[in-house]
Each structure stands twice: as C-alpha cells, then as structure tokens.
Coordinates of C-alpha atoms in Angstrom, one line a residue:
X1 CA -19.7 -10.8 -26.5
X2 CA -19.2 -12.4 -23.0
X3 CA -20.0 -9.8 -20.3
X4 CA -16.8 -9.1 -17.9
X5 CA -16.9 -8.5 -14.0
X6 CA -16.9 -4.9 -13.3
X7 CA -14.3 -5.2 -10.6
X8 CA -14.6 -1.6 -9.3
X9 CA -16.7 1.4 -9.7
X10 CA -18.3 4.1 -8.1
X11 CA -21.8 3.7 -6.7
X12 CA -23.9 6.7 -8.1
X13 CA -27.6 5.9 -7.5
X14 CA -30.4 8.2 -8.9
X15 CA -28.4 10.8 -10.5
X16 CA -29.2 12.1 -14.4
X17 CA -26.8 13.6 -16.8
X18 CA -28.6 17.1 -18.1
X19 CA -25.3 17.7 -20.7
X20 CA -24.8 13.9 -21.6
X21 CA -23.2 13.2 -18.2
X22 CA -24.0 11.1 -15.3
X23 CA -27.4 8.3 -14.7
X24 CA -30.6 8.0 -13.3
X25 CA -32.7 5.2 -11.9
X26 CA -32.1 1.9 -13.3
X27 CA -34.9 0.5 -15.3
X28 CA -35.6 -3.2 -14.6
X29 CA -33.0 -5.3 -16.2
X30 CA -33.5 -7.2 -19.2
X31 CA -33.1 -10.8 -17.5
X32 CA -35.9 -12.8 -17.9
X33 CA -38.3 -9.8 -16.1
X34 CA -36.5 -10.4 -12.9
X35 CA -36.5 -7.5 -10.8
X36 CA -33.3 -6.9 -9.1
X37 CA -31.3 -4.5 -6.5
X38 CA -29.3 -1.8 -9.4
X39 CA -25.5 -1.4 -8.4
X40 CA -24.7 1.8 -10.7
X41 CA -21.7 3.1 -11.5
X42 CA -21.6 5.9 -14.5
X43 CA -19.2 7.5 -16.2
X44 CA -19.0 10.0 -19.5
X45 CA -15.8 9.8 -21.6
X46 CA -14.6 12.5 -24.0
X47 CA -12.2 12.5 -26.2
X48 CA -11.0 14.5 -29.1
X49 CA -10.5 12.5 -32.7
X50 CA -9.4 13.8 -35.6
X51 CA -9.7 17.1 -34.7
X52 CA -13.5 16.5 -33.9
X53 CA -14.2 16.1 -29.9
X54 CA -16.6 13.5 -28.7
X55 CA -18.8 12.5 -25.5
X56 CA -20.2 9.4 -24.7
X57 CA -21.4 8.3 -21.2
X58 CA -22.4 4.5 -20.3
X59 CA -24.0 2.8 -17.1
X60 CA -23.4 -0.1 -15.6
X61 CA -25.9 -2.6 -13.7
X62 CA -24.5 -5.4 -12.0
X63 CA -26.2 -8.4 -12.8
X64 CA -24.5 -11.3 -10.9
X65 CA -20.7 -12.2 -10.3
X66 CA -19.6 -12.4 -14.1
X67 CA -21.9 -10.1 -15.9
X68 CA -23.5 -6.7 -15.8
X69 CA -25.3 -4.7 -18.3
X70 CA -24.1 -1.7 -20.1
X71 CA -26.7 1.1 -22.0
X72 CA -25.9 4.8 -23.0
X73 CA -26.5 7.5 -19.7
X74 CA -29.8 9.1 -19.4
X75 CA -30.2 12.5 -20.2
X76 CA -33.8 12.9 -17.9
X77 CA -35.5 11.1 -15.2
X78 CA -38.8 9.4 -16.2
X79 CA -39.8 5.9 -16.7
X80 CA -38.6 5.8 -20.5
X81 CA -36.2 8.7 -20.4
X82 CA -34.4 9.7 -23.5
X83 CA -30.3 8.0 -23.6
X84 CA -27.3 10.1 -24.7
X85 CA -26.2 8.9 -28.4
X86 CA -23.7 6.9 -28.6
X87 CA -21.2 8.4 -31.4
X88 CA -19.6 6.6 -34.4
X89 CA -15.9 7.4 -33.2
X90 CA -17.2 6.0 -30.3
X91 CA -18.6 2.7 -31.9
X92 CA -15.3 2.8 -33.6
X93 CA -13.3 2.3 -30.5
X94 CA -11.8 -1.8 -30.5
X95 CA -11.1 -3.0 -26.4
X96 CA -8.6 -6.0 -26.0
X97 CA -7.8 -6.9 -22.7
X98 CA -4.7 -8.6 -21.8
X99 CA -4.4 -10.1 -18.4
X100 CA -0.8 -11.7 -17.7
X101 CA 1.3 -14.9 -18.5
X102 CA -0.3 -17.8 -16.7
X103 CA 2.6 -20.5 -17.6
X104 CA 2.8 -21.5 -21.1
X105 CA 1.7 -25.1 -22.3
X106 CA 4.2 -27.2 -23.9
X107 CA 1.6 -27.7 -27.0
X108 CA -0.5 -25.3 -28.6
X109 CA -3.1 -25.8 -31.4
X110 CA -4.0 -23.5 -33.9
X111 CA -6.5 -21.6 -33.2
X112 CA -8.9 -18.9 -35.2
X113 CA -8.8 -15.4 -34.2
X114 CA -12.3 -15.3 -32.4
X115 CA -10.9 -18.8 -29.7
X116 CA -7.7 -17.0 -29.3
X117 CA -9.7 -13.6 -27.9
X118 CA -12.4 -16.1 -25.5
X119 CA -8.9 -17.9 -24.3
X120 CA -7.3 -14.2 -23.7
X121 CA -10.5 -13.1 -21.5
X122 CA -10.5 -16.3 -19.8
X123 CA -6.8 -15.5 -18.6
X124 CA -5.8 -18.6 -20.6
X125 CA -2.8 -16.1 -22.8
X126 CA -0.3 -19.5 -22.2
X127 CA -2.4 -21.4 -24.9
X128 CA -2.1 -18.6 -27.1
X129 CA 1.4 -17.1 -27.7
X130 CA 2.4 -19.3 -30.7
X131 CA -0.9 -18.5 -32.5
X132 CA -0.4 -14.6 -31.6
X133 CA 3.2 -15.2 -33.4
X134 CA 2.1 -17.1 -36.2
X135 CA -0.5 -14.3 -37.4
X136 CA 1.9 -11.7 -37.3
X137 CA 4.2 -13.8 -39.1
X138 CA 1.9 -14.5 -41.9
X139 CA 0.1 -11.1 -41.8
X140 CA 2.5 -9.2 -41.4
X141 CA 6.1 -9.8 -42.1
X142 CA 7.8 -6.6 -41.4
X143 CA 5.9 -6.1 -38.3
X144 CA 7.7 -9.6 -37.7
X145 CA 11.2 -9.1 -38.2
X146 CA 10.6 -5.6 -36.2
X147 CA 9.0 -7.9 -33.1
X148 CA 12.3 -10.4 -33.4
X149 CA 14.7 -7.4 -33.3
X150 CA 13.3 -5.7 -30.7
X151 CA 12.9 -9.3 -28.5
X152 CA 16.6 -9.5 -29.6
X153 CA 17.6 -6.2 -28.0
X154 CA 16.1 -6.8 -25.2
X155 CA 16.8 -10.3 -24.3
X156 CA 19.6 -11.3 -26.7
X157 CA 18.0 -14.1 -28.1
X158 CA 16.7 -14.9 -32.0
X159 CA 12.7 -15.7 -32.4
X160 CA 12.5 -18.9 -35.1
X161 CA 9.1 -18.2 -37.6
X162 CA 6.6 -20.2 -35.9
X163 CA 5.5 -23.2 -37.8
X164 CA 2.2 -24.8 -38.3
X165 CA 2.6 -28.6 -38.3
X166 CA -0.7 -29.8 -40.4
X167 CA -0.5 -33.5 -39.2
X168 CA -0.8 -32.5 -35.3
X169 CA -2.9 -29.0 -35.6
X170 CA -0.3 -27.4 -33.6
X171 CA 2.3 -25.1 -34.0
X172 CA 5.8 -25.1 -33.1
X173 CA 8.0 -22.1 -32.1
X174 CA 11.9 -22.3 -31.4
X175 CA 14.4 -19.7 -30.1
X176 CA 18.0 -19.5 -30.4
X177 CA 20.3 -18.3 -27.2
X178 CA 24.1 -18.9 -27.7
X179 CA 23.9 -21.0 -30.8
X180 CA 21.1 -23.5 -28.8
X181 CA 17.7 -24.2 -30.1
X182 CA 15.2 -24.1 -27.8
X183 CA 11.6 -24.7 -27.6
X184 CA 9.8 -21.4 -26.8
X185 CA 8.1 -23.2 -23.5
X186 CA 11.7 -23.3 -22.2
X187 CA 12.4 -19.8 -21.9
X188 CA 12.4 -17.6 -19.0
X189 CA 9.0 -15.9 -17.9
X190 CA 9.9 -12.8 -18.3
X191 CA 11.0 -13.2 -22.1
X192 CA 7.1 -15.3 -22.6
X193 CA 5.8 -12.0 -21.1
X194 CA 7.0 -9.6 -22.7
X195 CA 6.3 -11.6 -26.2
X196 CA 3.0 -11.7 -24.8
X197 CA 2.6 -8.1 -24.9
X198 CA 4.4 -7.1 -27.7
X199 CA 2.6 -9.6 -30.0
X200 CA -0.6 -8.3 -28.6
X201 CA 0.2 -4.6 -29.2
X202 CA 1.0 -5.5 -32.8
X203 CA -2.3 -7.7 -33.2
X204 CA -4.6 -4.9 -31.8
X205 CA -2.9 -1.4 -33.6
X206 CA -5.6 1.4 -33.0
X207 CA -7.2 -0.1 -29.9
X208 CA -7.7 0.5 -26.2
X209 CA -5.9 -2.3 -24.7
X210 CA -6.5 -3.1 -21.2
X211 CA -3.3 -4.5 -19.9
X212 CA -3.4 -6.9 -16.4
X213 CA 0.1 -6.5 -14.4
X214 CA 2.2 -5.8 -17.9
X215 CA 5.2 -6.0 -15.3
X216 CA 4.4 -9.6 -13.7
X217 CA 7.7 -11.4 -14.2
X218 CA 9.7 -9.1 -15.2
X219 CA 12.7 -7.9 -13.1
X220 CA 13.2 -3.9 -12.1
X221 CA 15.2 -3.3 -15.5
X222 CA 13.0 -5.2 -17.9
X223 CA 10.1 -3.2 -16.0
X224 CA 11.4 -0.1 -17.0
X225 CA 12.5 -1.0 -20.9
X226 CA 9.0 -2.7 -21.2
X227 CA 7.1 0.4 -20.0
X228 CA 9.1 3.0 -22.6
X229 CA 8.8 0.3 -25.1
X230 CA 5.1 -0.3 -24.7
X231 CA 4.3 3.6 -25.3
X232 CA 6.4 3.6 -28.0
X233 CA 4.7 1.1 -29.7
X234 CA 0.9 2.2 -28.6
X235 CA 1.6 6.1 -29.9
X236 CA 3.3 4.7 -33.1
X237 CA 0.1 2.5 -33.8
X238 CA -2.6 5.0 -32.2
X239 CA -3.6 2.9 -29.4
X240 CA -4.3 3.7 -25.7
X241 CA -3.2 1.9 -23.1
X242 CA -5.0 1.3 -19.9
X243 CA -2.7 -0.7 -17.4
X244 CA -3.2 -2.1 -13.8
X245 CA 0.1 -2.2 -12.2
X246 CA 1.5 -2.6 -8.5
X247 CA 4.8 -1.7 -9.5
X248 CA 7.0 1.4 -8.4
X249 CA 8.9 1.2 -11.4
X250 CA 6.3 1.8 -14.0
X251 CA 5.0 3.7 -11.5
X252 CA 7.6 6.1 -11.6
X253 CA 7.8 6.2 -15.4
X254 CA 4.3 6.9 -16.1
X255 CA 3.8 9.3 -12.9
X256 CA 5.8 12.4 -15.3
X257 CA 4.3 11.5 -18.5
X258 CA 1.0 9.9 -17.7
X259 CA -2.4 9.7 -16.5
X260 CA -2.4 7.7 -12.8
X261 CA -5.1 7.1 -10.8
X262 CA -4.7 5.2 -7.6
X263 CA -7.2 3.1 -6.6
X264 CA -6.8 3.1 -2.5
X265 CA -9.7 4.6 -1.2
X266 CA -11.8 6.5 -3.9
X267 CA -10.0 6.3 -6.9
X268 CA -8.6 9.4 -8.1
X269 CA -6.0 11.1 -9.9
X270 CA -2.6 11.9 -8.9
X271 CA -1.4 14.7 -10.0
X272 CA 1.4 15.3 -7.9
X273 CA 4.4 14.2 -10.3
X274 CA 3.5 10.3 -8.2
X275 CA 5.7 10.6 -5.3
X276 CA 2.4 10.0 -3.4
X277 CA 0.8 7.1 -5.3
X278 CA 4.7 5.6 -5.1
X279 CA 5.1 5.8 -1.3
X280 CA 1.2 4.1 -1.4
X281 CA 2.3 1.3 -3.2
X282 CA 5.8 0.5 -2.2
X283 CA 5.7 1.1 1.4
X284 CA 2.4 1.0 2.7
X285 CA 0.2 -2.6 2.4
X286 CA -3.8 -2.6 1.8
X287 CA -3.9 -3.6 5.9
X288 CA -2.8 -0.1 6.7
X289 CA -5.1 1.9 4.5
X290 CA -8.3 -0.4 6.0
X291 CA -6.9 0.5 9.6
X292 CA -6.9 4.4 8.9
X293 CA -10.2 4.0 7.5
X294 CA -11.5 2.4 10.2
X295 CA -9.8 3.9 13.5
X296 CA -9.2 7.9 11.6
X297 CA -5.9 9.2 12.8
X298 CA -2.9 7.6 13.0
X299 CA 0.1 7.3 15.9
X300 CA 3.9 7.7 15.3
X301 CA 6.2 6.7 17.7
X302 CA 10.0 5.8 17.3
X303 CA 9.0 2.1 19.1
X304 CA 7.0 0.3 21.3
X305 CA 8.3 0.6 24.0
X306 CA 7.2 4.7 24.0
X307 CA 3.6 3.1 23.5
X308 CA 3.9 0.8 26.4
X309 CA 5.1 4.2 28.6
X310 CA 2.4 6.2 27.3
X311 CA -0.1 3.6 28.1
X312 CA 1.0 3.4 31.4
X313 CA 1.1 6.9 32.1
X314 CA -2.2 6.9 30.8
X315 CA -3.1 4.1 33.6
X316 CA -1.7 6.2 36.2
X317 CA -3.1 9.4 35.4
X318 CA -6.7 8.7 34.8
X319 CA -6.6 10.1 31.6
X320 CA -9.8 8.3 29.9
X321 CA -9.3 10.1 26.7
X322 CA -5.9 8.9 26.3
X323 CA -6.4 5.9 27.5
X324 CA -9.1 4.8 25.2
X325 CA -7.6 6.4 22.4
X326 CA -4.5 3.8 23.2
X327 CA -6.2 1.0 23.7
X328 CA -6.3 0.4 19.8
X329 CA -4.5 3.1 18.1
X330 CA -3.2 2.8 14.8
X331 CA 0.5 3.0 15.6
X332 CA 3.3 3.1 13.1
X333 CA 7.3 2.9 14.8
X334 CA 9.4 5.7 12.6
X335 CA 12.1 5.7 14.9
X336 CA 14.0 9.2 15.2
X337 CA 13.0 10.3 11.8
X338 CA 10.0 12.5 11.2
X339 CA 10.4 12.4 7.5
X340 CA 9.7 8.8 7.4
X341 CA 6.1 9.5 9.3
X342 CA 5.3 12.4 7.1
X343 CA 6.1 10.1 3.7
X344 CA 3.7 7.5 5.2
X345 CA 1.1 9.8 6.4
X346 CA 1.0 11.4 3.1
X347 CA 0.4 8.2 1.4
X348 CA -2.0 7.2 3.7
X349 CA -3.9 10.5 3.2
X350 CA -4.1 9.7 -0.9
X351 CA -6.6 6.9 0.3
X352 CA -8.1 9.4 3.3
X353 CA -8.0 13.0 3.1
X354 CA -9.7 13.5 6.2
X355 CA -7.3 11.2 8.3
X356 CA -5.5 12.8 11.3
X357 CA -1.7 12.4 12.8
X358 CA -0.1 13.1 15.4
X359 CA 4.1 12.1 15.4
X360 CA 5.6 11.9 19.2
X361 CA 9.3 11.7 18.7
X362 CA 12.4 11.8 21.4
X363 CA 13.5 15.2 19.2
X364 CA 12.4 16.8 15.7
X365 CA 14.3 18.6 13.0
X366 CA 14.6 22.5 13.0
X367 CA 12.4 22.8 10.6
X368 CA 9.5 20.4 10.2
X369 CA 5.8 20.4 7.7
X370 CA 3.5 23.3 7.8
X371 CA -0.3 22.2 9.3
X372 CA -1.1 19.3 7.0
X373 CA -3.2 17.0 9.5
X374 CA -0.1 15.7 11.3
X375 CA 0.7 17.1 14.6
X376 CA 4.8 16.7 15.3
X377 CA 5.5 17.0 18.8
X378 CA 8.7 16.3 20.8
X379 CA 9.5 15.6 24.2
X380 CA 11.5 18.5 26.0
X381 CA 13.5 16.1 28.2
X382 CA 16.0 13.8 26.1
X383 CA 14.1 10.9 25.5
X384 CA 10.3 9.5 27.4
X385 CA 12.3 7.4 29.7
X386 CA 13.3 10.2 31.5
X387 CA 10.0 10.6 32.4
X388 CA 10.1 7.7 34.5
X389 CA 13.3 8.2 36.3
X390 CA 12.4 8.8 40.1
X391 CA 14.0 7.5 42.8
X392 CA 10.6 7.1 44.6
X393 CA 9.3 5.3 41.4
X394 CA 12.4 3.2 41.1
X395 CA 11.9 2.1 45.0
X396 CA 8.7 1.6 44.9
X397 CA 9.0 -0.9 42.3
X398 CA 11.7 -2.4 44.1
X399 CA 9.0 -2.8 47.6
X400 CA 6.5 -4.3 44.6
X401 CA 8.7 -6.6 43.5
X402 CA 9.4 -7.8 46.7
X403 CA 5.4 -8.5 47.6
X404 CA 5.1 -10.6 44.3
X405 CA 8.3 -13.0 44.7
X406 CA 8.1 -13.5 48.7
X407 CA 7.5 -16.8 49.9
X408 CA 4.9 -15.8 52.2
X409 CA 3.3 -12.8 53.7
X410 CA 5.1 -13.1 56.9
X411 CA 8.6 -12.6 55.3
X412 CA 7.2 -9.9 52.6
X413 CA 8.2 -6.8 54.7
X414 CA 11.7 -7.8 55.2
X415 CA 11.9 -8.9 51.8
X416 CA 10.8 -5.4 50.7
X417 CA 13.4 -4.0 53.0
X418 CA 16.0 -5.5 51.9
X419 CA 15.0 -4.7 48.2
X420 CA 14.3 -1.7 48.8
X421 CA 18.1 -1.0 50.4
X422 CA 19.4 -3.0 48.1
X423 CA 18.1 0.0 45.3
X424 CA 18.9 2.8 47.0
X425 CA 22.8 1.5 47.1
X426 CA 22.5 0.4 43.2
X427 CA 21.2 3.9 43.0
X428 CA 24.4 5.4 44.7
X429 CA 26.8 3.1 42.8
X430 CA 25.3 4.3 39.4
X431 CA 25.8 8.0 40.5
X432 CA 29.8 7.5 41.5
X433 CA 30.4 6.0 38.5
X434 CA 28.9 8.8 36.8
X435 CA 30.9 11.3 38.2
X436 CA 33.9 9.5 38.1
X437 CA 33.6 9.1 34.4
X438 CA 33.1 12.9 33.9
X439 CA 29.6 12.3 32.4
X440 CA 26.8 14.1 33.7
X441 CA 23.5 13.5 36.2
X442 CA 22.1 10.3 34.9
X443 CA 18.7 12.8 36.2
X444 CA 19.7 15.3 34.0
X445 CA 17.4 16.1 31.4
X446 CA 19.8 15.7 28.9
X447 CA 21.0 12.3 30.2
X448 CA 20.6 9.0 27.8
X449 CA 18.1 7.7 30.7
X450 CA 18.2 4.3 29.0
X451 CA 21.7 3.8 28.6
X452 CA 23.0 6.2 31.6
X453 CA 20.7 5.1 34.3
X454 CA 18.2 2.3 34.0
X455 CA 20.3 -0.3 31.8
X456 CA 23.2 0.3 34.2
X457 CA 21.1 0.4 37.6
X458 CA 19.2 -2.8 37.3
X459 CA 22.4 -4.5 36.3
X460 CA 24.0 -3.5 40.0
X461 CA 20.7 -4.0 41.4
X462 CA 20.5 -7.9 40.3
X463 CA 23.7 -8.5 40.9
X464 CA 23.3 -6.9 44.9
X465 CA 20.5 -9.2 45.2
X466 CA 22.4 -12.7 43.7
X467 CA 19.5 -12.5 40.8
X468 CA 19.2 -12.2 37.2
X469 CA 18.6 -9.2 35.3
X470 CA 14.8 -9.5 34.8
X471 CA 14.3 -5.6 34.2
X472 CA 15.0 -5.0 30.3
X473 CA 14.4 -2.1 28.6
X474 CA 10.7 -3.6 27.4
X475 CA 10.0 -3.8 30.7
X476 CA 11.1 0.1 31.6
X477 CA 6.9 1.7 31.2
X478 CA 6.3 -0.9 35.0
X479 CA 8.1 1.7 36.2
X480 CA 5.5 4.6 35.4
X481 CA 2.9 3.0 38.0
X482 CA 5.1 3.8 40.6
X483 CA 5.9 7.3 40.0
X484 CA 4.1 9.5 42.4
X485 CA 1.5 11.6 40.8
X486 CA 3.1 14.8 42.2
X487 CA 6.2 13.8 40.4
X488 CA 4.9 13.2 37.1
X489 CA 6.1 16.3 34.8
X490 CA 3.0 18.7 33.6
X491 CA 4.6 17.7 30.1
X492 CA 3.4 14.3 30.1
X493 CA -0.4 15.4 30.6
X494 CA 0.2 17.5 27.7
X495 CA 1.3 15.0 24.8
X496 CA -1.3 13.0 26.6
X497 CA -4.0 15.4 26.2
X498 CA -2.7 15.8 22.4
X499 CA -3.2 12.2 21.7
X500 CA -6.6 12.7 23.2
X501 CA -8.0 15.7 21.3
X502 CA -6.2 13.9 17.9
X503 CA -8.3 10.7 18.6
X504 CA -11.2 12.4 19.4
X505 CA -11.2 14.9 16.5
X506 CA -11.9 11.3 14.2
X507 CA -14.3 9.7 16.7

C-alpha cells in the first residue's frame, strides 16, 4: 500500500521498549542504502478482543514528505535487536481513512473496489459516492434500504438505486425532494457528506476508520445528529472511529462519552468532561497558543487603553522590569469580567501547563480562583484613570501642549500661560458642576474619573481656548508623564512590580 504522511507525532529518539513498549535507534532505512537523519515517533497500542487483551507497538521513520516507514518496536538496543511480535488480532485490524467531501463530479465511472480506496486516500471521495452506493446496493440490500431511511430522516429526501449505465461506464444516482427528481450532484453539501460517511461506515463494518472533519458542511444541528448517528452505526458494526474535528459541537458530544485528545501543544488527553479542549477550540485561535509559547505568561486587561497607562507609568517610573515586560506582552482585553480571563487562561494552559497570568481589572468578584498560575489583582481606586487625575499632571500637560503648538519660541511662554489658566478655570467649572449636581469629588476615589472628570474637563477646556477636543479617552495615559513622581500612588509600583515578577518568572 501507498505510505501516508505522518502528519504529527511525538519525537522519541533512542528509547527501547523492555515490556513491548517504546523504540530505540533507528536502523538505516531500507531506501536504496541511503543513510538518512531518523524522525521517530513510537507508540504501543493495547487493546482487549474477545475477551483476550493484546499489545502491539510500531515506529515510525520519516522518509520524505509522503512516506515513512513503519516496523514493530524494539524490545533491546543492539545493532539487530529483537522486534515485539506483531499479533494476529492485530494483523486482523482493517484502517480506512475518510477525508471529507471535496465537491462531487457531475459524472462518475464505475470503479473496482481497490480505485475507489487510491481515489479515497488521494482526497478525491467526490469521484466516488455513486460507486460507494452502488456496492451497498448490490451487496447488500437491507443495509440499503436502512441507508435510504435514515438519509430520509435526516434530510427528508428519497435515495433512487443507483444505476450502472453499460454504454457510458458510469453510474447514475437520482434523489427525490417534494415530488422532484434530481440528480445526486444537485444536492446540498451537507446531504453529499453525510452519504459520504454513512456509505463508508456500511462499506468498512469491523474497521478503524480514520474520519477527516466528519462535520465539514454540515450545519450545528446536522453536526450533532451525525455524531450520535455515526457511533451508533460504528458500535452496531464493531468498528472504531478515530475522527479529527474542529468543531465544538461534536466536541461537546464526544467530550462525556469519549476519548479526546487535543492536539495544541503536546497532544494529550482531556479528561476533564471537555469544557477545556471546548474553550481551546471555539474561542482561542492557533496565533494565541504560538504567542503563550513563545513570550510564557499572559496579560489581562479590560482594554487598551489600561495598557497604554501602564506603559506610561512604566516610562515615568523607571521601572525596567515592567517596562520590558510591556514592551511585547501577550495581552488579551476581558473587559470587567474575570471569568472570561480565567476560561481563556485555562484553555491556553491545555497547550502550556507551565504558562503564567496575571488579570489587572478596575474591580473583581468576591470570590475569585484559588492559585492556579493566574494572578487576579484589582485596583483599590475606582478605575486606573484615577491614577492619573492630578491637577499638577493635568497642568502640566496643558504648559506641554502649549510648547508643541506655539508658533515660535518667543510667544511659547504666554502661550503656556494662557493654557495653563485656561485649565485651572476648566478645572473649577468641572468641580461646581459637580457639586451642584449632588454627585461627589470627581477626585474621589470612587469617582467614574473618565466620565466624571477627564471627558467633561477637556470638553470646557477646548471650548475656553476656541479649539477642538483633541484629548479622547485613548489619549488619557499622555497624562501619566506629567504626574509628579511624588504624586504617583505606592499602588501603582505595586501592580507594576506584579507584572514584573510575572514576566520574569517565564523569562
């Protein structure tokens, strides 16, 4: 048979299996006496069979881009070491791999049994549907009619017998929806798929079939019914099904019932009912588990903006730690809630167990995780903009503001003045309308700084100077430079310093 690409595998170089488990060196490969660099990956099955349990481990040596070899484990080291036996259950054991509907041909040609399986590996299953039909039809006609009713249940349509027209080598399959005849190659994807793999399940009963994205075109519904109806099938035949799936749906299904091992990372088993593997999948892209590979911990704010602040603060401070861990941090925005940081941290951990967090939020539930990696840290104040709310920040910025516009150097100190007058009174106006309102400080701790003071402020302060309001709320962290190192509160060191030691712990 035509070797396959091995696609994935874990890289176990000079090991031996003493019980009929694991490999050792690679002899040369049998290619022509080419010597060539051994890419091993080994694993032992077992498996239990008629009340009789079994053991057979293989190893894989990659030979180019679409082959590799196979031969039983070694049991020793040596140069001609003895090989574990391969048993007769395991001989026994048929493989069919089903990749998924590539777009079915208009025309198909009859085919014998060994050209339908090269056109199936090849990924060619739209030249072979009819001919998978027309076996089962002739083979097998009860398994027929019970393929048409179930094809009928789930897509209310009626499967015509395929027919073999002699004088073109093809054959012809029709279906019927709401009294029309239709050619098969007119029907919807999803019902060509999931003929696919029903008519694949009945050709192969007793075997391990490798199935390729069962779910591809099939809706969230059909995704679901296919799944239950695809174990049904395979425990009612004795098969096994080994499936590849991106899909949260089957996902879900198979998480309670079934074996799932989640390829992100190391692959490995989940055995945590799949909420884990689910969250991987759904919510969090291939991009994201590279970057927590590559930077190690992981940053939660609720949105930029807080990472623009902390930056600056960084600037300000001199904080090296901080800053560098900044400069490139893997950063996810969670807004206000924690629990969407933990679900993604978790997920994230499936791929990298030894991947640290740390979530920074404005405020956190009263009760939050126990010490899983991820730090969860709030600010004391009401959100990190009140951080930045000085008058002596706010005027400085004002003075700055002036030196960068001015036409000149010889009208920049007015210029600043006037700016800087012009604040103060915004400043004052803010305040009054404050306390006329009945609401509290906009300083307060507990004051919306956003909304209460700085929105509101440089809206009076544009207007006293005949100007548009260039100061939005992404622009609030320019502020931070200004804010007198006395001034800054202890509390921003700190979540600072947390960052730091966080970043540095994965360095």
């Amino acid at each position: 048979p035509r070797p396959v690409p091995t696609g994935a595998g874990r890289h176990r170089p000079d090991t031996v299996c003493p019980a009929g488990g694991g490999a050792g060196p690679p002899p040369r490969p049998p290619a022509g006496g080419r010597e060539q660099a051994a890419s091993e990956a080994a694993e032992a099955a077992e498996a239990v069979e008629a009340g009789r349990p079994w053991r057979c481990g293989l190893e894989f040596d990659y030979a180019n881009q679409e082959s590799f070899y196979c031969r039983p484990l070694r049991l020793e080291r040596g140069p001609a070491p003895p090989r574990m036996p391969v048993p007769d259950q395991a001989r026994a054991v048929k493989v069919a791999y089903l990749p998924p509907m590539s777009g079915m041909a208009s025309a198909e040609t009859r085919l014998d049994p060994g050209s339908i399986n090269v056109r199936v590996g090849e990924g060619r299953t739209a030249e072979v549907l009819r001919n998978l039909c027309f076996r089962i039809h002739g083979e097998s006609p009860d398994v027929w009619n019970d393929l048409k009713e179930r094809i009928d249940r789930l897509f209310g349509v009626e499967l015509d017998e395929p027919l073999y027209v002699e004088e073109r080598g093809e054959i012809t399959m029709r279906y019927r929806e709401r009294g029309i005849w239709l050619d098969l190659s007119s029907s919807g994807r999803g019902l060509q798929q999931t003929l696919l793999i029903l008519a694949y399940l009945y050709s192969n009963p007793g075997a391990v079939l490798l199935l390729d994205e069962p779910d591809a075109h099939l809706e969230i519904l059909r995704q679901r019914e296919i799944y239950a109806l695809v174990r049904e099938l395979a425990e009612a035949s004795g098969s096994q099904i080994v499936a590849a799936s991106h899909s949260e749906v089957l996902l879900a299904e198979a998480a309670g019932t079934d074996t799932v091992i989640a390829f992100v990372g190391k692959p490995h088993r989940i055995d945590d009912g799949g909420s884990q593997v689910a969250k991987a999948l759904s919510r969090i892209g291939f991009n994201q588990y590279l970057q927590a590979e590559l930077v190690g911990w992981v940053l939660y704010l609720e949105g930029s903006t807080d990472l623009a602040i902390l930056k600056a603060f960084a600037r300000r401070l001199g904080h090296e730690g901080a800053a560098r861990a900044l400069e490139r941090p893997f950063v996810q925005y969670v807004g206000d809630r924690l629990s969407s940081a933990e679900l993604h941290f978790h997920g994230l951990r499936e791929a990298c167990p030894e991947l640290r967090g740390i979530a920074l939020l404005d405020k956190l539930p009263e009760k939050v995780g126990a010490d899983d990696g991820l730090e969860r840290q709030a600010w004391r104040k009401r959100e990190i903009e009140n951080y930045l709310c000085s008058r002596s920040a706010l005027e400085g910025w004002a003075a700055d503001s002036a030196r960068r516009e001015a036409s000149g150097p010889l009208f920049e100190e007015a210029e600043a003045e006037r700016r800087v007058e012009a604040m103060r009174a915004s400043i004052a106006e803010v305040e009054e309308a404050s306390a006329k309102s009945g609401r509290p400080s906009p300083w307060d701790d507990g004051a919306k700084a956003r909304a209460d003071l700085m929105a509101p402020l440089f809206e009076v302060y544009a207007r006293r100077l005949g100007q548009a309001n260039l100061m939005s709320k992404a622009n609030f962290h320019r502020l931070a430079e200004f804010v007198p190192e006395d001034e800054i509160d202890p509390e921003v060191v700190a979540k600072l310093d947390a960052i730091a030691r966080v970043a540095e712990v994965r360095s």
